[in-house]
mmCIF file of C-alpha atoms in Angstrom:
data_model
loop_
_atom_site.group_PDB
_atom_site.id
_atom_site.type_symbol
_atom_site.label_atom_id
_atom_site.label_comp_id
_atom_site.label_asym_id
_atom_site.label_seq_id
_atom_site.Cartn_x
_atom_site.Cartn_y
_atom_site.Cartn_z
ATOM 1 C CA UNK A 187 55.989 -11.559 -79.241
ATOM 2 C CA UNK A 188 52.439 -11.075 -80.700
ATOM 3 C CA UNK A 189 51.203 -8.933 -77.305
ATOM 4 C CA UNK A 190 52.807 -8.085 -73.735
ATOM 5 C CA UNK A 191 53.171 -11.001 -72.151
ATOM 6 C CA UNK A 192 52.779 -10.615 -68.227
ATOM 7 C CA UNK A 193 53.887 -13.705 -65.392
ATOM 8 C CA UNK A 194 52.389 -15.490 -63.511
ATOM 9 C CA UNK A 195 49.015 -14.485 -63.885
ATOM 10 C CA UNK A 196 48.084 -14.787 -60.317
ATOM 11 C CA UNK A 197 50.169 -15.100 -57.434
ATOM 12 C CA UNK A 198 49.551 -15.035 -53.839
ATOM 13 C CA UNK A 199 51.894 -14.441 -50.986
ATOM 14 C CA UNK A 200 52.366 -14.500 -47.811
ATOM 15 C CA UNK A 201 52.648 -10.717 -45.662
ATOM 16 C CA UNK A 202 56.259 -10.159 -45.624
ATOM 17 C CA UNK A 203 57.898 -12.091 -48.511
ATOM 18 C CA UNK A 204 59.529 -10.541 -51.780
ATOM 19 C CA UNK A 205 57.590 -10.567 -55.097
ATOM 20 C CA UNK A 206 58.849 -10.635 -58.976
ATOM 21 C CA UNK A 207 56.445 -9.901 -61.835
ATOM 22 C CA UNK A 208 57.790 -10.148 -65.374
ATOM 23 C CA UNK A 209 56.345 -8.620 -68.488
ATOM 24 C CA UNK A 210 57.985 -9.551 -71.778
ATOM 25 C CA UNK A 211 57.084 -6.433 -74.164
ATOM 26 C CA UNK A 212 56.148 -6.749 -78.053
ATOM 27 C CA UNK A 213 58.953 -7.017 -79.616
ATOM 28 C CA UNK A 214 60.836 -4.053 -80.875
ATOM 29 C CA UNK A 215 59.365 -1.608 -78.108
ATOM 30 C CA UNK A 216 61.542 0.957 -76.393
ATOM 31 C CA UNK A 217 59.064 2.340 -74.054
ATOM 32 C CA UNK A 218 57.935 -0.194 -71.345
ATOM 33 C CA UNK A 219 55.491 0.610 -68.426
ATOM 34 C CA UNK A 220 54.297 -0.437 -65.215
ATOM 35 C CA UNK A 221 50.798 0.618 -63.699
ATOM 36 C CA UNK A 222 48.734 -0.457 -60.625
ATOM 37 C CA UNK A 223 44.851 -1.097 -61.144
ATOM 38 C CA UNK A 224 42.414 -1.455 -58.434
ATOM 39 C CA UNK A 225 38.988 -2.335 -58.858
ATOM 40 C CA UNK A 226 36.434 -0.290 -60.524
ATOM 41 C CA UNK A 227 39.660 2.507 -60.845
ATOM 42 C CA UNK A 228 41.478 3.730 -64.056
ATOM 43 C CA UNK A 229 45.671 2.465 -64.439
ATOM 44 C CA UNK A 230 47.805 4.040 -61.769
ATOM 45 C CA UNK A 231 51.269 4.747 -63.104
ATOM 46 C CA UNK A 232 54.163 3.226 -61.410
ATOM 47 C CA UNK A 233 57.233 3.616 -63.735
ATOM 48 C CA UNK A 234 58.221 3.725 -67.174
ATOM 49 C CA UNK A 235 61.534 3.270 -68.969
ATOM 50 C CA UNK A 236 63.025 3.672 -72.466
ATOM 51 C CA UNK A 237 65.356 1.252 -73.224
ATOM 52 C CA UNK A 238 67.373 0.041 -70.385
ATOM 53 C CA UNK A 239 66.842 3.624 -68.853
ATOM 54 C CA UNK A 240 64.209 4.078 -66.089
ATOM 55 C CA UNK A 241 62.652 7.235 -67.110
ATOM 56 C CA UNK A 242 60.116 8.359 -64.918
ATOM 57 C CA UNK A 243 59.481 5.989 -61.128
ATOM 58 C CA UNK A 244 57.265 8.741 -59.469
ATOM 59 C CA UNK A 245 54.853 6.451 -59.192
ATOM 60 C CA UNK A 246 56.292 4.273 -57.420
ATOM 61 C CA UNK A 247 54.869 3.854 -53.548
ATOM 62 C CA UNK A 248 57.690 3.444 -51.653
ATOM 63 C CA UNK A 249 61.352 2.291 -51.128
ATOM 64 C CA UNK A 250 59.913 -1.510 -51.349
ATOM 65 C CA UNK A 251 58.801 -1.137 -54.521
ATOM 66 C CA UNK A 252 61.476 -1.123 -57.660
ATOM 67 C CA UNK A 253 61.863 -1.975 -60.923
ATOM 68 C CA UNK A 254 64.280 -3.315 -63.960
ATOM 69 C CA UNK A 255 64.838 -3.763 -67.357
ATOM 70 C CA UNK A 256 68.605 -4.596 -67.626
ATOM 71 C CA UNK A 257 68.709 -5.395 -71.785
ATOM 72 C CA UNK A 258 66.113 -3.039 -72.674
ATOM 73 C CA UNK A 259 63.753 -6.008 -73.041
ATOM 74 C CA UNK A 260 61.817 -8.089 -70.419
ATOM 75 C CA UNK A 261 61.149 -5.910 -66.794
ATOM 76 C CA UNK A 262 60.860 -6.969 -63.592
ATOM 77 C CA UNK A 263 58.914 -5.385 -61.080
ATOM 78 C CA UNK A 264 59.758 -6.219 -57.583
ATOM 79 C CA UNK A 265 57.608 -5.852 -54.089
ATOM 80 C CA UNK A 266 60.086 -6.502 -51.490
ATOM 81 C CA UNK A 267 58.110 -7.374 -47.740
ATOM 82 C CA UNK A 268 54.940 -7.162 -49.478
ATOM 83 C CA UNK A 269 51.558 -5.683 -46.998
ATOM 84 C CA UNK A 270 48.216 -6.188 -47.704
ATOM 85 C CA UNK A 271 47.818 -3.077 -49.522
ATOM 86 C CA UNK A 272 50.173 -4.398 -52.067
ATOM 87 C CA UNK A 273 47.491 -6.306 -53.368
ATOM 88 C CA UNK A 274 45.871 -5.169 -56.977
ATOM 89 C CA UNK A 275 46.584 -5.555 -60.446
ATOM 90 C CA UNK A 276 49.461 -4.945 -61.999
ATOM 91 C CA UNK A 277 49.745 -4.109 -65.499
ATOM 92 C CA UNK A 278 52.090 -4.110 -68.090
ATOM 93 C CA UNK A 279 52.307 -2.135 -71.227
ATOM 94 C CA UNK A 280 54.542 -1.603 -74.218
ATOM 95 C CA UNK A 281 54.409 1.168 -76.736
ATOM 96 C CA UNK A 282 56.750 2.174 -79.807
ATOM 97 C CA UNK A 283 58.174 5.168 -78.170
ATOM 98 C CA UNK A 284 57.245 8.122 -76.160
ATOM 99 C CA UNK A 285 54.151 9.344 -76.961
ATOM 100 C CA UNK A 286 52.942 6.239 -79.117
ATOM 101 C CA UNK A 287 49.899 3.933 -77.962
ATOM 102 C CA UNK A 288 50.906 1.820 -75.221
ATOM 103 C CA UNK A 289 49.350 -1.914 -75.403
ATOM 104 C CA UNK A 290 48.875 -3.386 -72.006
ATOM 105 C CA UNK A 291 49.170 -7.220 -71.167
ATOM 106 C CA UNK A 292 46.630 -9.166 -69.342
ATOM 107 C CA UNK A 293 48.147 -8.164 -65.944
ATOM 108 C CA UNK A 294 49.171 -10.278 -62.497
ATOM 109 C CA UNK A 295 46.209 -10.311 -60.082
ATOM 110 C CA UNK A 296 48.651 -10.515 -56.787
ATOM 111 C CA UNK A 297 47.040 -11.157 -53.728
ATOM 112 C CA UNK A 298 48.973 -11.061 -50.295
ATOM 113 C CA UNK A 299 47.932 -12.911 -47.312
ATOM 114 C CA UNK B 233 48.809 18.414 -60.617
ATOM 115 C CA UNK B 234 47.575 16.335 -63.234
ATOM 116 C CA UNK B 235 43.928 14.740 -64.034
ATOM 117 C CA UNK B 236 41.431 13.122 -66.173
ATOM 118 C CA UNK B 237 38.186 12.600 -65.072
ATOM 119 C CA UNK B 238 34.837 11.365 -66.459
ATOM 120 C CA UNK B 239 31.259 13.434 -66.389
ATOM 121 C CA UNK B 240 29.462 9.800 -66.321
ATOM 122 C CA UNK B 241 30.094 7.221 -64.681
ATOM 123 C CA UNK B 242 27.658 4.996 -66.213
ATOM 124 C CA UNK B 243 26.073 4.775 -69.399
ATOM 125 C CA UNK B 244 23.280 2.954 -70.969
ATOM 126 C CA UNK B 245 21.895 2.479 -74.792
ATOM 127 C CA UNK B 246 19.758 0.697 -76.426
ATOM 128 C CA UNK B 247 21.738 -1.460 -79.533
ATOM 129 C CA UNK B 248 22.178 0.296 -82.630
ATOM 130 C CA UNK B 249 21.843 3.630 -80.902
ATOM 131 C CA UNK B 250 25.495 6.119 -81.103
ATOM 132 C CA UNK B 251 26.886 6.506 -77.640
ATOM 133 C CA UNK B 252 29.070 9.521 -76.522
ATOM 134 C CA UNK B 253 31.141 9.026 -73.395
ATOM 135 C CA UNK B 254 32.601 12.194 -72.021
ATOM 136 C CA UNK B 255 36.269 13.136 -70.486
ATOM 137 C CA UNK B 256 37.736 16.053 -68.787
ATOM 138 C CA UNK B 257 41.260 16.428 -68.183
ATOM 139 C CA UNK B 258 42.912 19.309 -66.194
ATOM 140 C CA UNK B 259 46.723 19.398 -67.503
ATOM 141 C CA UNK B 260 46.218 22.211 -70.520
ATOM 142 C CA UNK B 261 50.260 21.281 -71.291
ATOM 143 C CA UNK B 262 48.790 17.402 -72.296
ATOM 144 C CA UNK B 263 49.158 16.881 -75.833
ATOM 145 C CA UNK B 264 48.279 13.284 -76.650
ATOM 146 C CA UNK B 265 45.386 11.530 -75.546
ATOM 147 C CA UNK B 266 44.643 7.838 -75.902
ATOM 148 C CA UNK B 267 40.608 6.216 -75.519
ATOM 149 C CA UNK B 268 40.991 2.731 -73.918
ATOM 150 C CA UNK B 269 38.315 -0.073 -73.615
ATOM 151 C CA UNK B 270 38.518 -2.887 -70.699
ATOM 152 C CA UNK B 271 36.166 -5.725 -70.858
ATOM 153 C CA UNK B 272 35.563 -7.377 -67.531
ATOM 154 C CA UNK B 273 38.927 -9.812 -66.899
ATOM 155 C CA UNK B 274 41.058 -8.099 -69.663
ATOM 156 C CA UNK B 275 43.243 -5.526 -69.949
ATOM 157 C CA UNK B 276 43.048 -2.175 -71.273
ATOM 158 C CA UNK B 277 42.429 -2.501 -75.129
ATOM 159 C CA UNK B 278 43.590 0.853 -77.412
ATOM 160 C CA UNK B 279 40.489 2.337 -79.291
ATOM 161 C CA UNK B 280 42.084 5.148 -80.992
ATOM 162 C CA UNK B 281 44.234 8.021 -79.892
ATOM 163 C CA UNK B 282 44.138 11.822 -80.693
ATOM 164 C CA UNK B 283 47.478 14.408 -80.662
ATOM 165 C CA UNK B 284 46.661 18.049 -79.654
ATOM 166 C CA UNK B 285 47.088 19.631 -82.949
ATOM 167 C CA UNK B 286 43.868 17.738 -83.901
ATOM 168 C CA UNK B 287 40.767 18.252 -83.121
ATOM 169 C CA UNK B 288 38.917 15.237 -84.565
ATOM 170 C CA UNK B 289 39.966 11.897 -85.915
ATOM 171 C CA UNK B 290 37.434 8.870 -87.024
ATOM 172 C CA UNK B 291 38.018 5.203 -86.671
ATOM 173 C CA UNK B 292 36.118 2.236 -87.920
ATOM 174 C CA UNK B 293 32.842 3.477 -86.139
ATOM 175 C CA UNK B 294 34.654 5.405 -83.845
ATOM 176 C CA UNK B 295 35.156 9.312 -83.379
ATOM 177 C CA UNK B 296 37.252 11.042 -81.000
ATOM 178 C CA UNK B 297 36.862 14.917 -80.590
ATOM 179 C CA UNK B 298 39.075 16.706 -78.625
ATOM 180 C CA UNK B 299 38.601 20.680 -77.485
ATOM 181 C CA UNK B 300 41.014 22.226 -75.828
ATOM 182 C CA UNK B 301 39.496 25.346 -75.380
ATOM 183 C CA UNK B 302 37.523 23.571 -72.473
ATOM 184 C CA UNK B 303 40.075 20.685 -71.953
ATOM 185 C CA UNK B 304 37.237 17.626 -72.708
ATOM 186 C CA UNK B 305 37.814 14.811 -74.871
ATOM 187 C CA UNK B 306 34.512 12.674 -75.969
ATOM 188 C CA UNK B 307 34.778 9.386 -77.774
ATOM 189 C CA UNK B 308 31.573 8.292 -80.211
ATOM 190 C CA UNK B 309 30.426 5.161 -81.352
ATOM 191 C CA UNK B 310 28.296 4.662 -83.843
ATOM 192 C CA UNK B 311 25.916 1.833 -83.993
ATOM 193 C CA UNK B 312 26.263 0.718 -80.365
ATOM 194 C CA UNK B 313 26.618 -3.002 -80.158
ATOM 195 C CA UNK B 314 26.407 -5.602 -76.964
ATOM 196 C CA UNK B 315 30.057 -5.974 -77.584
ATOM 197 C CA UNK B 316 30.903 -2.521 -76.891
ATOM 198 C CA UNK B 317 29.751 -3.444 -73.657
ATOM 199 C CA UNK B 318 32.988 -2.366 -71.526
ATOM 200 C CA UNK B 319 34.649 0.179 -69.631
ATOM 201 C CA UNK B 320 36.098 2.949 -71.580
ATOM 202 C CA UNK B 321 38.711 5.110 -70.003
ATOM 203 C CA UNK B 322 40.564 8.108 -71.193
ATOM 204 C CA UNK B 323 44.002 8.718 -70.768
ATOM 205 C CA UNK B 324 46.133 11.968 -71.299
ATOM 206 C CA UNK B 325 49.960 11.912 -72.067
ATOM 207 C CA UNK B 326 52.352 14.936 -71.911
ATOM 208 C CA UNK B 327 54.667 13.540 -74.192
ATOM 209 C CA UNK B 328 57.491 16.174 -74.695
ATOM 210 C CA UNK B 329 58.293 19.044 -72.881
ATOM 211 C CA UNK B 330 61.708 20.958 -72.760
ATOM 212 C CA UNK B 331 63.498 18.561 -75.365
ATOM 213 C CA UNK B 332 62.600 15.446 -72.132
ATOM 214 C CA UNK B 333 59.998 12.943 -72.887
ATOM 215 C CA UNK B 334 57.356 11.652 -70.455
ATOM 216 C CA UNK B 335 55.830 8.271 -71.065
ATOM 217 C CA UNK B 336 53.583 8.713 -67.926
ATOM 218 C CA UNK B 337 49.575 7.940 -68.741
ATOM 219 C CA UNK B 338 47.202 9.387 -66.466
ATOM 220 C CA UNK B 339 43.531 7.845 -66.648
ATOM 221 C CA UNK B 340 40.193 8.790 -65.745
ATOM 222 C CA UNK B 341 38.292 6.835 -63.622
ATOM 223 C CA UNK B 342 36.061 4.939 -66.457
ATOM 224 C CA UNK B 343 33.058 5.084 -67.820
ATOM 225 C CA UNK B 344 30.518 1.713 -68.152
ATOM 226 C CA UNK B 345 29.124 1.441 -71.015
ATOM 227 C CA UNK B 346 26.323 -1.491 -70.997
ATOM 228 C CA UNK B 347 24.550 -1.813 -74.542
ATOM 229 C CA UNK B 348 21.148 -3.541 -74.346
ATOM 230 C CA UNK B 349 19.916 -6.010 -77.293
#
């Protein structure tokens, strides 16, 4: 597509049930990302893969948390019995490769209740 | 570990005037180094990146300047206009190390940038 494409936009849960956010990259990108923005704060890195292959998931927060890109295409990022503190932005971005500018999406504003 | 951080936290100019927004980053091994801008209900948008065998590189009234003797990055626009009204953060990027590639972006905390007419 044209941009990163991120869905839903919003979504609120309640405390304890399981999340997925999608983000459809530009087309033709290898390197897909996931970050974690709170107000007021720079992206916090989640994960990153190349490909099908998830690179890098140090940033993930815990064992609830994971994430997939099966074809090397769309990702899903998945909050299993999501807290409060699960709630933020999370952002999407695409780049060419490693070490290419990553374009972000317009992010899913979760909010848990 | 790794860091970027920001001497300002705010900045304001008068239209027309340049603007110079300021970075540090801590990770000497970083060796690319992207300058995002987020308008209020957006997402990051890509201003203009910099590798570490430069030192300078100009946009389209944009200039980043990178020094790695001091590890800061600055970002410059010229002719400040109330649409570069945003928060600008930097972000640093240790692409390859070792023959493995890291696709992790660290960023600063942000800088506002508020232009007044």
């Amino acid at each position: 597509g044209a941009g990163v494409s991120q869905s839903p936009r919003y979504k609120v849960t309640k405390r304890g049930q399981d999340v997925a956010l999608r983000c459809d990259p530009i087309s033709g990108h290898v390197s897909l990302y996931w970050y974690r923005q709170a107000l007021g704060q720079g992206p916090e890195f989640l994960t990153y893969f190349n490909y099908e292959a998830q690179q890098d998931k140090s940033g993930l927060p815990n064992d609830r948390f994971s994430a997939e890109r099966p074809e090397g295409s769309i990702s899903t990022l998945t909050i299993q019995r999501t807290e409060q503190r699960d709630s933020a932005m999370y952002r999407c971005a695409s780049s060419a490769g490693t070490g290419r500018v990553a374009f972000f999406g317009q992010g899913t504003r979760l909010t848990v209740v | 570990g790794e860091s970027v951080g920001l001497h300002l936290p705010t900045l304001s100019v008068q239209e027309g005037d340049n603007s110079i927004i300021n970075c540090a980053y801590s990770n000497s091994a970083s060796d690319y180094f992207i300058w995002y801008k987020q308008e209020s209900g957006k997402g990051p948008q890509f201003i203009i990146d910099i590798r570490s065998n430069m030192d300078k590189r100009q946009g389209q009234r944009v200039t980043v300047l990178l020094n790695k003797t001091v590890k800061h990055l600055s970002l410059q626009i010229a002719a400040t206009q109330p649409g570069d009204s945003a928060v600008y953060f930097c972000a640093e990027n240790l692409s390859w190390a070792g023959g493995t590639s890291y696709g992790k972006l660290t960023f600063g905390q942000g800088t506002i940038l508020t232009v007044h007419p």
